[in-house]
mmCIF file of C-alpha atoms in Angstrom:
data_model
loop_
_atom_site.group_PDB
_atom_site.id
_atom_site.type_symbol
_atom_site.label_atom_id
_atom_site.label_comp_id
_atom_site.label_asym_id
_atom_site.label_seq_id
_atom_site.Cartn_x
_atom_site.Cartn_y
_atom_site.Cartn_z
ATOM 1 C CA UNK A 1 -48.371 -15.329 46.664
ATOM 2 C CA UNK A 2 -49.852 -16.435 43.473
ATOM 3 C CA UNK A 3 -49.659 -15.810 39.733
ATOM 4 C CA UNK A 4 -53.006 -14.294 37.532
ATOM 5 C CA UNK A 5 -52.893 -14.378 34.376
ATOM 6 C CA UNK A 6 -55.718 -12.611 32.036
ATOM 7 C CA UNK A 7 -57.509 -14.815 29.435
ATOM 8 C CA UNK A 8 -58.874 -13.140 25.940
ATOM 9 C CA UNK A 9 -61.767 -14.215 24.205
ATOM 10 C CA UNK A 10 -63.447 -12.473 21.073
ATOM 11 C CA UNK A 11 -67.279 -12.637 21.024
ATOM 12 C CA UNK A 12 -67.457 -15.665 23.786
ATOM 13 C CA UNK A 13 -64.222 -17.395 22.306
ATOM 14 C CA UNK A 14 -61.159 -17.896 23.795
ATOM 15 C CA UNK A 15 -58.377 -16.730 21.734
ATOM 16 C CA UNK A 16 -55.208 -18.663 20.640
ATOM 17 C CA UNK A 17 -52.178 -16.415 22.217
ATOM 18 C CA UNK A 18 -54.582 -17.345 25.671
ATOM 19 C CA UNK A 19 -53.670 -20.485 25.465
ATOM 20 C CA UNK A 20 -50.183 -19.418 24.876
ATOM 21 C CA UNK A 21 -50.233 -16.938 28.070
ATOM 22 C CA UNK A 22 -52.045 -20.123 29.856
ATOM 23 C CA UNK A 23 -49.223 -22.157 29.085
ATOM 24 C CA UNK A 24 -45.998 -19.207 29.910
ATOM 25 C CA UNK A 25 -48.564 -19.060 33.551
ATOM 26 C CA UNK A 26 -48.158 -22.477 34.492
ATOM 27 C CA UNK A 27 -44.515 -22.837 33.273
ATOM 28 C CA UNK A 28 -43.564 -19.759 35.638
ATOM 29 C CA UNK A 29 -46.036 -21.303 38.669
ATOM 30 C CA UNK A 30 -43.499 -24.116 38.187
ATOM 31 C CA UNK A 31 -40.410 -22.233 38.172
ATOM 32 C CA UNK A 32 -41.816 -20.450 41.533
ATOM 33 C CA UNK A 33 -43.748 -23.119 43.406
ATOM 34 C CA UNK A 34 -46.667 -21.023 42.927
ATOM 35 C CA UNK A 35 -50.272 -21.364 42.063
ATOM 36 C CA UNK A 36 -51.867 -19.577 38.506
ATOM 37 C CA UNK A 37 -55.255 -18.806 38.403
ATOM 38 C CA UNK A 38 -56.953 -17.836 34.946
ATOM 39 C CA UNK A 39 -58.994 -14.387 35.316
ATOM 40 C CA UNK A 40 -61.992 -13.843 32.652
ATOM 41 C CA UNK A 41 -63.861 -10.786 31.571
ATOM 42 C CA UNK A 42 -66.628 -10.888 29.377
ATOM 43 C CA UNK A 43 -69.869 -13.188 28.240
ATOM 44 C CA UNK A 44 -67.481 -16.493 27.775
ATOM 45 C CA UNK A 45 -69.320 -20.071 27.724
ATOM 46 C CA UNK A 46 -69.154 -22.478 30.397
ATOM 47 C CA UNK A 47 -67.284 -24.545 27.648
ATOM 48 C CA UNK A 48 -65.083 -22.272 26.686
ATOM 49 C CA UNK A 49 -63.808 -21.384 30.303
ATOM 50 C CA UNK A 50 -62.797 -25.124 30.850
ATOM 51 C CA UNK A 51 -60.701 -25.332 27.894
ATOM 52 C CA UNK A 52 -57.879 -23.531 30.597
ATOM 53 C CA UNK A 53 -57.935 -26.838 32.325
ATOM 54 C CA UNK A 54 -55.899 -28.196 29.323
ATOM 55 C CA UNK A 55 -53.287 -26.232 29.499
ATOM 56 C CA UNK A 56 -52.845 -26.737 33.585
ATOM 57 C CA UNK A 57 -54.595 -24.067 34.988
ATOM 58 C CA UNK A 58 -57.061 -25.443 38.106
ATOM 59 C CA UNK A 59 -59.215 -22.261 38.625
ATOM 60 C CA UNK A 60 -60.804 -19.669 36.526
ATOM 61 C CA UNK A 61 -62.284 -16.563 38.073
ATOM 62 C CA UNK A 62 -65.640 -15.354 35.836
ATOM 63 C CA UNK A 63 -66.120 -11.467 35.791
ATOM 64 C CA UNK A 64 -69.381 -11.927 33.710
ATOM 65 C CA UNK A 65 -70.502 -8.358 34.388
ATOM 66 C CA UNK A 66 -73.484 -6.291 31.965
ATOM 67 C CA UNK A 67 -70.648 -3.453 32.022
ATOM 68 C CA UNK A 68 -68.127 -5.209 30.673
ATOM 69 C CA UNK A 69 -69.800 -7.177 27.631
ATOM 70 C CA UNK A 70 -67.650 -5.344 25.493
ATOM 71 C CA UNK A 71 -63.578 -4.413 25.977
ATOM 72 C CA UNK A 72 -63.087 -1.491 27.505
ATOM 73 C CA UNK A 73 -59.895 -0.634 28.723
ATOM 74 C CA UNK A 74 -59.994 1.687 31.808
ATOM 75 C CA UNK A 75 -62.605 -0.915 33.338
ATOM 76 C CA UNK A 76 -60.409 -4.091 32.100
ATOM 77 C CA UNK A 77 -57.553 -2.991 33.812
ATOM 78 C CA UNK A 78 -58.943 -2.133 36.961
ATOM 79 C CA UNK A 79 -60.673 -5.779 37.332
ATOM 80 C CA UNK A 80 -57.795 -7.172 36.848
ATOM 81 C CA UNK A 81 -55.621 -4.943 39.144
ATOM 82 C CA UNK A 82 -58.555 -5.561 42.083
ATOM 83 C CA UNK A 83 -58.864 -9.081 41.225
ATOM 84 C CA UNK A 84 -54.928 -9.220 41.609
ATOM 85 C CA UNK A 85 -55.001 -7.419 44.962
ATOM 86 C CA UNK A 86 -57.655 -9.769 46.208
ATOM 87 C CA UNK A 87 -55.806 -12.939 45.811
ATOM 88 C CA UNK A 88 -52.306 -11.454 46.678
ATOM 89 C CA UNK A 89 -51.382 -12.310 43.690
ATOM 90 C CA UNK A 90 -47.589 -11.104 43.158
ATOM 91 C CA UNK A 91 -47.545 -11.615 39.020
ATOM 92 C CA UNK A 92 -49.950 -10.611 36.374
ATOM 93 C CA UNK A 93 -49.732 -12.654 32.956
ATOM 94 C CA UNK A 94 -50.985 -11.354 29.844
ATOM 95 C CA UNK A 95 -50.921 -11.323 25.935
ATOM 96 C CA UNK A 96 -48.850 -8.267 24.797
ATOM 97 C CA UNK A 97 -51.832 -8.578 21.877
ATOM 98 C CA UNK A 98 -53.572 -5.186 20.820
ATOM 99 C CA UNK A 99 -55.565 -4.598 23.673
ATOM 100 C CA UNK A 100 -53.088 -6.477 26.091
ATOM 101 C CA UNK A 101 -50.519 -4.028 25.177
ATOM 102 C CA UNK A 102 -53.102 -0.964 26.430
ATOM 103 C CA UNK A 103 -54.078 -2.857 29.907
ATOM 104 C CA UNK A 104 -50.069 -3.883 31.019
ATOM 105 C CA UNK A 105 -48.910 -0.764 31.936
ATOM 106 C CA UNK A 106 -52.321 0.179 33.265
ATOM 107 C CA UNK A 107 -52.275 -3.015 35.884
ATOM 108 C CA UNK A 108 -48.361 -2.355 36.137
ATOM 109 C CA UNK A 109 -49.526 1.840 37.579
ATOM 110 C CA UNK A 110 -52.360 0.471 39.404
ATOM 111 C CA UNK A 111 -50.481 -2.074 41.180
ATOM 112 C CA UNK A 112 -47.166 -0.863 42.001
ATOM 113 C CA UNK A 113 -45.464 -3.798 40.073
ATOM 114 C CA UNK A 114 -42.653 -3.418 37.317
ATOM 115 C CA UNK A 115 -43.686 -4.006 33.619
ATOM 116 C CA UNK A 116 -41.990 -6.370 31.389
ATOM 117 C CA UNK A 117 -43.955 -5.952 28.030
ATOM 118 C CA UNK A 118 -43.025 -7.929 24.781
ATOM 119 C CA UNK A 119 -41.304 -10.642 26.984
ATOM 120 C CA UNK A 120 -40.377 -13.909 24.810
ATOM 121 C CA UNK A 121 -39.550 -16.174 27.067
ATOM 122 C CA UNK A 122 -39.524 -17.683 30.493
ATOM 123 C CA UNK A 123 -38.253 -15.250 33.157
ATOM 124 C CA UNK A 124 -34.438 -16.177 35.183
ATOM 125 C CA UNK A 125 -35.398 -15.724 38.471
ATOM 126 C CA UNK A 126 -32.863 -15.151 41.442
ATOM 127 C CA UNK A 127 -34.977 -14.399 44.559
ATOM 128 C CA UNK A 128 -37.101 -11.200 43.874
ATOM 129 C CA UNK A 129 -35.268 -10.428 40.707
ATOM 130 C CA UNK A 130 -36.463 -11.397 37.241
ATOM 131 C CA UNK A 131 -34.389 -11.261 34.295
ATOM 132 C CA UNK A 132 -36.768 -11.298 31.382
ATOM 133 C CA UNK A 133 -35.921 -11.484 27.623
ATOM 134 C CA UNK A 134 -37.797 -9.400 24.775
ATOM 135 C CA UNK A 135 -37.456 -7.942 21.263
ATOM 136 C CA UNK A 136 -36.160 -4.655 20.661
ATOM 137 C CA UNK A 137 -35.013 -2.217 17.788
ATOM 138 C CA UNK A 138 -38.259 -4.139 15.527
ATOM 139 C CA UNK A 139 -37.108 -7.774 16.183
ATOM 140 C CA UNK A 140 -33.661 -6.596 15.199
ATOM 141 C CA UNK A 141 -31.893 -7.363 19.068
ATOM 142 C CA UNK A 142 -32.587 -9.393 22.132
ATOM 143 C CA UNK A 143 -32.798 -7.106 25.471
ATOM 144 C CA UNK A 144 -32.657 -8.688 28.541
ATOM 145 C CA UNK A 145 -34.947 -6.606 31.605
ATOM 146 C CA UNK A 146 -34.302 -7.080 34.742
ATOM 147 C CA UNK A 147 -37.665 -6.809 37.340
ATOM 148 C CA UNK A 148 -36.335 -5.522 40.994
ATOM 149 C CA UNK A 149 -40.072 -5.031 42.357
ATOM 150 C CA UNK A 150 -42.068 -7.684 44.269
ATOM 151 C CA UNK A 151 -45.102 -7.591 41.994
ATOM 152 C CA UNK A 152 -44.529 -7.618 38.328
ATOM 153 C CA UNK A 153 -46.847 -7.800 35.345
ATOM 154 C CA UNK A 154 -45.696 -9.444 32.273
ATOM 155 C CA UNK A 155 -47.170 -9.449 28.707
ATOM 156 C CA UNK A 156 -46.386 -12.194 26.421
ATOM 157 C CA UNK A 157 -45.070 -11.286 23.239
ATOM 158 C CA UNK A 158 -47.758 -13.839 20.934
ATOM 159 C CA UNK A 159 -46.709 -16.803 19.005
ATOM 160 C CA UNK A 160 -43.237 -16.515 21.188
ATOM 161 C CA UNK A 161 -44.078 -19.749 23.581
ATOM 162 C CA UNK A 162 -45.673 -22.837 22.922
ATOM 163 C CA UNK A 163 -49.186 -24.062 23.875
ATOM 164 C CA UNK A 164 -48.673 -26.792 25.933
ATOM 165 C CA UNK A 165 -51.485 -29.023 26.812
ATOM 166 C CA UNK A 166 -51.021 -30.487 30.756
ATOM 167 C CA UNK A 167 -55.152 -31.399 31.863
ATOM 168 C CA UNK A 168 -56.337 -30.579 35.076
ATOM 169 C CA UNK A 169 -60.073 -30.449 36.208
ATOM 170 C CA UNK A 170 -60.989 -27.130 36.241
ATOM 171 C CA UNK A 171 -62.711 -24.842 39.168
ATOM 172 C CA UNK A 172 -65.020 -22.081 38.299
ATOM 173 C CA UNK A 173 -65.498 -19.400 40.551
ATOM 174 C CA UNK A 174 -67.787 -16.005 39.950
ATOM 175 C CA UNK A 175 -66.458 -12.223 40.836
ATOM 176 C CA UNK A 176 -68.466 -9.291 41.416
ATOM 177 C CA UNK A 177 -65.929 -6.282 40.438
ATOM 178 C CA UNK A 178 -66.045 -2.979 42.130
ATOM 179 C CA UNK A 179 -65.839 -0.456 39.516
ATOM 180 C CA UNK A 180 -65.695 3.632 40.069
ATOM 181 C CA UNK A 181 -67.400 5.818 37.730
ATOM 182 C CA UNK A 182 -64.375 7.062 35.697
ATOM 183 C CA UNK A 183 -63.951 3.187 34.253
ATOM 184 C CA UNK A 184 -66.793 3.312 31.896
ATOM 185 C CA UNK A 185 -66.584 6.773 30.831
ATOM 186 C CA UNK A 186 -65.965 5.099 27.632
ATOM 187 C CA UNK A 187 -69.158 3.776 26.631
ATOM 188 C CA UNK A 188 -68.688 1.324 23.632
ATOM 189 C CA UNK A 189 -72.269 0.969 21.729
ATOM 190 C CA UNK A 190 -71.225 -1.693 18.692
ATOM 191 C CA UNK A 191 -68.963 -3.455 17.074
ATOM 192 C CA UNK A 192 -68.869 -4.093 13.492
ATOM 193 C CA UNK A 193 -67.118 -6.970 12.285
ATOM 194 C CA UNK A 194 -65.249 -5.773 9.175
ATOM 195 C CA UNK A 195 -64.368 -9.292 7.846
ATOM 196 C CA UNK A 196 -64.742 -12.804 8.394
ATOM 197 C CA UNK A 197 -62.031 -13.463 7.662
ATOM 198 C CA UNK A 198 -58.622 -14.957 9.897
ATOM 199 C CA UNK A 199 -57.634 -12.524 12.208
ATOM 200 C CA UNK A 200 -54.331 -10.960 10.928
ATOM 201 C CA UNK A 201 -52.621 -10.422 14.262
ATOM 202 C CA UNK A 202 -53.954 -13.814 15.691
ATOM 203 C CA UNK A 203 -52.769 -15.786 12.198
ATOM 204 C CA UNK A 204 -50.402 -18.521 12.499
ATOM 205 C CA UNK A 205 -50.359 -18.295 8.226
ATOM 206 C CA UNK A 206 -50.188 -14.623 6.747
ATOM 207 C CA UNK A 207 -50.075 -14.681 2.913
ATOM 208 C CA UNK A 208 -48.566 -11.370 2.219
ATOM 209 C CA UNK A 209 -47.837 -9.084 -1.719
ATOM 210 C CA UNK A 210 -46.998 -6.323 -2.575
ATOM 211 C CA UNK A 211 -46.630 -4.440 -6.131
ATOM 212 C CA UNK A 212 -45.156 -7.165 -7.796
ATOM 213 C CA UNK A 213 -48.814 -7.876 -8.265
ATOM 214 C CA UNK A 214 -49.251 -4.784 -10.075
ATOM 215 C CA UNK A 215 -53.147 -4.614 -9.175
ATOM 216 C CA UNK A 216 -55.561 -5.175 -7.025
ATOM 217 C CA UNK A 217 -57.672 -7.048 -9.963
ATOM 218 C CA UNK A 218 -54.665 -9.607 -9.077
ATOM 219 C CA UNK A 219 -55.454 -10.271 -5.264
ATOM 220 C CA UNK A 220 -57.930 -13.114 -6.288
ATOM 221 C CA UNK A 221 -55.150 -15.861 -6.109
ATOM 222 C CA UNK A 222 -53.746 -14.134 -2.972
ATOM 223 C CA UNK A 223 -56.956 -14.553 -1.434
ATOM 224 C CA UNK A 224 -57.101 -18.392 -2.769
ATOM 225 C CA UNK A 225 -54.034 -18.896 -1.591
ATOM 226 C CA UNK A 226 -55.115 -18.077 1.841
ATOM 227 C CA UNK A 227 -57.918 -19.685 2.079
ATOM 228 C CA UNK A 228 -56.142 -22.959 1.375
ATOM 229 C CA UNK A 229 -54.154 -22.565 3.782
ATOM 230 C CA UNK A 230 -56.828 -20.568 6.623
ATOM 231 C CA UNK A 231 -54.197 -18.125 6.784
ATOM 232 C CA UNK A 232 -54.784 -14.011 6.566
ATOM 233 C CA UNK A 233 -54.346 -12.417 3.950
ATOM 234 C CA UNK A 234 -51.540 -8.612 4.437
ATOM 235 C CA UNK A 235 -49.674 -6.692 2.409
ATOM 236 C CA UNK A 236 -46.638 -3.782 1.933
ATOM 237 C CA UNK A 237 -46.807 -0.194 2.800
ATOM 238 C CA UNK A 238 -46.789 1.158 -1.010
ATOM 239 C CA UNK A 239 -49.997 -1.532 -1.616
ATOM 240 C CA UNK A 240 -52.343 -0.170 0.998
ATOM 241 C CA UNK A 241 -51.060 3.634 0.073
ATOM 242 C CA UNK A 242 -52.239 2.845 -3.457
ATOM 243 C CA UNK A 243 -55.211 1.546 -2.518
ATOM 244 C CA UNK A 244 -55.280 -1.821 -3.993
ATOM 245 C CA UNK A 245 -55.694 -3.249 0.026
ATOM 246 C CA UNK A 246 -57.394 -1.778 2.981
ATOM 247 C CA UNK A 247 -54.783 -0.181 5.395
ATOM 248 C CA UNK A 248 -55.847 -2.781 8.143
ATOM 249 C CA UNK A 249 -53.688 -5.455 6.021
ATOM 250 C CA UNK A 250 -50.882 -3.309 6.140
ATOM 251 C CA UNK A 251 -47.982 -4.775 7.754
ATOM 252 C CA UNK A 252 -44.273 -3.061 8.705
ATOM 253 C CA UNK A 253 -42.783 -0.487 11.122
ATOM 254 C CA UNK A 254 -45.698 1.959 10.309
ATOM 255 C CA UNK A 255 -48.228 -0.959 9.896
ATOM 256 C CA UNK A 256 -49.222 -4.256 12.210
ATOM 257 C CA UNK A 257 -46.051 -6.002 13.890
ATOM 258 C CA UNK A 258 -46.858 -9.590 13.342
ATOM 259 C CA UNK A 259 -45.145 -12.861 14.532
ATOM 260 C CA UNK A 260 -47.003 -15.938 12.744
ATOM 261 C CA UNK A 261 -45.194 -19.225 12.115
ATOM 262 C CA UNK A 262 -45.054 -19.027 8.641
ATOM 263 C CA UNK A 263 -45.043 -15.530 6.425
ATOM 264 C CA UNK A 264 -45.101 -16.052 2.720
ATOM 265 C CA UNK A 265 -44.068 -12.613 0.870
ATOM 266 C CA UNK A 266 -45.088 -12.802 -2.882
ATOM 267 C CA UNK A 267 -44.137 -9.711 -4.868
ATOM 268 C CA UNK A 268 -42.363 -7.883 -1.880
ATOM 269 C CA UNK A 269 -39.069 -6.427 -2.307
ATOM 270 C CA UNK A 270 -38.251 -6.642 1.436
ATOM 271 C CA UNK A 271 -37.751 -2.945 2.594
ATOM 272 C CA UNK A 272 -35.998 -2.491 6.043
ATOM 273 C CA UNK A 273 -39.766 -0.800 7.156
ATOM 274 C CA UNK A 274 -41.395 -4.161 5.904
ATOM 275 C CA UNK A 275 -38.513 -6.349 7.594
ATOM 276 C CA UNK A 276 -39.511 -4.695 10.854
ATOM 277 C CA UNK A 277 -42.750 -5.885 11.118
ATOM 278 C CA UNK A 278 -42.304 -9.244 10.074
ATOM 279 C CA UNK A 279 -39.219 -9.791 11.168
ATOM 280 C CA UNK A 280 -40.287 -12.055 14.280
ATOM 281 C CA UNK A 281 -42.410 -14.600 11.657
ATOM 282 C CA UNK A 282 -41.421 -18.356 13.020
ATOM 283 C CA UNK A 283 -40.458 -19.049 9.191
ATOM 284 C CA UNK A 284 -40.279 -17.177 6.087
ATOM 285 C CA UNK A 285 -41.069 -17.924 2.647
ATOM 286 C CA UNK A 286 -40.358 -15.488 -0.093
ATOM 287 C CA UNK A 287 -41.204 -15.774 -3.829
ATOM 288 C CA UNK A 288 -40.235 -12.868 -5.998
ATOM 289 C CA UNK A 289 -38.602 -12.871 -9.620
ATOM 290 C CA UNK A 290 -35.706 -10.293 -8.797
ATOM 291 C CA UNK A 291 -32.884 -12.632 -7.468
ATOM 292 C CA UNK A 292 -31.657 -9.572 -5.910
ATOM 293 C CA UNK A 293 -34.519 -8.896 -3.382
ATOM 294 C CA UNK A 294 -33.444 -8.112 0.149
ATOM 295 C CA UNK A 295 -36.132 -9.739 1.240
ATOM 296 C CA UNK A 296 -33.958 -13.058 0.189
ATOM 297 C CA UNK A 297 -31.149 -12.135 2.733
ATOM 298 C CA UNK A 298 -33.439 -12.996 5.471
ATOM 299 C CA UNK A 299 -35.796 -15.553 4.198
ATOM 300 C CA UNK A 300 -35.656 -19.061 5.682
ATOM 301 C CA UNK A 301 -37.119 -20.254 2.000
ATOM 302 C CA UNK A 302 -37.107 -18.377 -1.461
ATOM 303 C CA UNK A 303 -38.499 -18.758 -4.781
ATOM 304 C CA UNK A 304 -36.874 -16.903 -7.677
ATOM 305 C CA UNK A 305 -39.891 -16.372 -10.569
ATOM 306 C CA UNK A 306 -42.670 -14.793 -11.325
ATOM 307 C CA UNK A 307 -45.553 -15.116 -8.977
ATOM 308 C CA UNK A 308 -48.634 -15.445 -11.847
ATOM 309 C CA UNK A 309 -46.693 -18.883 -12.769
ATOM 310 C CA UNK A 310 -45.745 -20.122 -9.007
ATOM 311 C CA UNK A 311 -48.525 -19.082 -7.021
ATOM 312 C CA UNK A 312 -51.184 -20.740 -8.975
ATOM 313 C CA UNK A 313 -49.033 -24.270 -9.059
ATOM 314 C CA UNK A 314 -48.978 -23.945 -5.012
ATOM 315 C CA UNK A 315 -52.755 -23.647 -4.903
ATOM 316 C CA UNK A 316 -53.326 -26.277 -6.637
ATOM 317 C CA UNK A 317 -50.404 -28.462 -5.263
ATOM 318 C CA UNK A 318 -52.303 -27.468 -1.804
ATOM 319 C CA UNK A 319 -55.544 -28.665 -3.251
ATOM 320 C CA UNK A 320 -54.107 -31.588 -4.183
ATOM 321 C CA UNK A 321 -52.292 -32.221 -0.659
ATOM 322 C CA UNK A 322 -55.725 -31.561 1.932
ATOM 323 C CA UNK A 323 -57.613 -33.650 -0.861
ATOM 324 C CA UNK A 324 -55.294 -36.470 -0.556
#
């Protein structure tokens, strides 16, 4: 028996909540007296792949296949379901990121195994059962699964567990998947970067407004902010409807769920649909000139004033900070 877990990468890099899956792999491998093994899919550098051996894991299996150059998620999930089944492994580890949260219950069908998804932290194991811990009602309660099946697959709720960095020498080893027609009928021909700019759902920083900025002309200093701080840049629901942002900033129960370790909310009143989707943020830091925001009621730091005068000071007291 043996644990997998599935490394991400975005165009040849690995991506942080990998290390973070890395990291919940080994911890469990401890808890069980098991052995992880990293599985990659993809055109990933030699480089790249041995970065697992900082966070403990000995042995990375390459799927480096023409086919699978770009995510699809039929063919994903059944490399990493065969893979699985080839090393008997009895637990799959993954990021419960965007495309993690497609290929979990995918392995979970393909394998037989029960499906925590979301988890937050590390399993309670008493022989073949696994109680597991994850968010429910948007962030609001803590549910505690319980996993009666042998195999299990479990996706890592992002930003949840630490990186931890334990070096081993790593172990590369290639696999040749055996994929069936019906996993590439999705043929994916491009993909068109819309931004270079941090990855809202990988950001440990997200500078967030909403229409306390009363325009979009205003963004610029939202977008300074950010940059001092190489954080992404989101917004409210009533922003992106206006128009002012693009709807991919959009964060809330009808938006992006995100989890960073610190979410700054400038101009937002803190609506319960807002609160849901940023609810899980490590630390939050709210500046808004209406004492009586709700968003105050839940903020770990607040600023009462108006954001032209505040935000502009925090640039520059920023500036003046990564200068120094």
């Amino acid at each position: 028996m043996s644990i997998l877990v599935y490394i991400e990468n975005v165009e040849g890099a690995l991506k942080k909540s990998t290390f973070e899956s890395l990291s919940y792999a080994k911890a469990v491998a401890d808890l069980t007296g098991e052995t992880a093994t990293a599985l990659s899919i993809g055109r990933v550098s030699q480089d790249e792949l041995n970065k697992v051996g900082q966070y403990g894991i000995e042995k990375v299996i390459e799927v480096d296949n023409n086919d699978l150059e770009k995510f699809v998620n039929q063919a994903y999930a059944s490399v990493i379901a065969d893979v699985a089944k080839s090393m008997g492994a009895t637990t799959v580890i993954l990021s419960n990121s965007f495309s993690g949260k497609g290929l979990a219950p995918r392995v979970a069908a393909k394998l037989g195994a029960a499906l925590a998804d979301g988890a937050i932290a590390l399993p309670t194991i008493s022989g073949v059962t696994w109680q597991i811990q994850k968010t429910v009602f948007s962030n609001k309660a803590i549910a505690t699964e319980e996993l009666h099946e042998q195999k299990k697959v479990i996706a890592l709720t992002p930003n949840s567990f630490e990186a931890k960095e334990a070096a081993v020498a790593v172990t590369i080893e290639k696999y040749e998947p055996q994929l069936a027609p019906n996993d590439l009928s999705t043929v994916i021909k491009e993909i068109v970067r819309a931004t270079d700019k941090v990855s809202l759902p990988e950001a440990s920083i997200v500078v967030s407004a909403g229409r306390g900025l009363k325009g979009p002309e205003n963004w610029a200093m939202i977008e300074e902010l950010a940059d001092v701080l190489g954080a992404a840049t989101a917004c409210s629901k009533p922003v992106s409807d206006a128009g002012w942002r693009p709807h991919a900033e959009h964060v809330g129960q009808t938006g992006l769920a995100v989890s960073p370790n610190l979410y700054i909310a400038i101009g937002i009143s803190g609506a319960i649909q807002h609160l849901a989707g940023v609810s899980a943020s490590k630390t939050i830091v709210v500046i808004n000139k209406d004492p009586e925001a709700p968003f105050f009621k839940v903020a770990d730091y607040g600023i009462v004033g108006d954001a032209f005068e505040i935000v502009p000071q925090l640039i520059e007291a920023f500036k003046a900070y990564k200068n120094n």
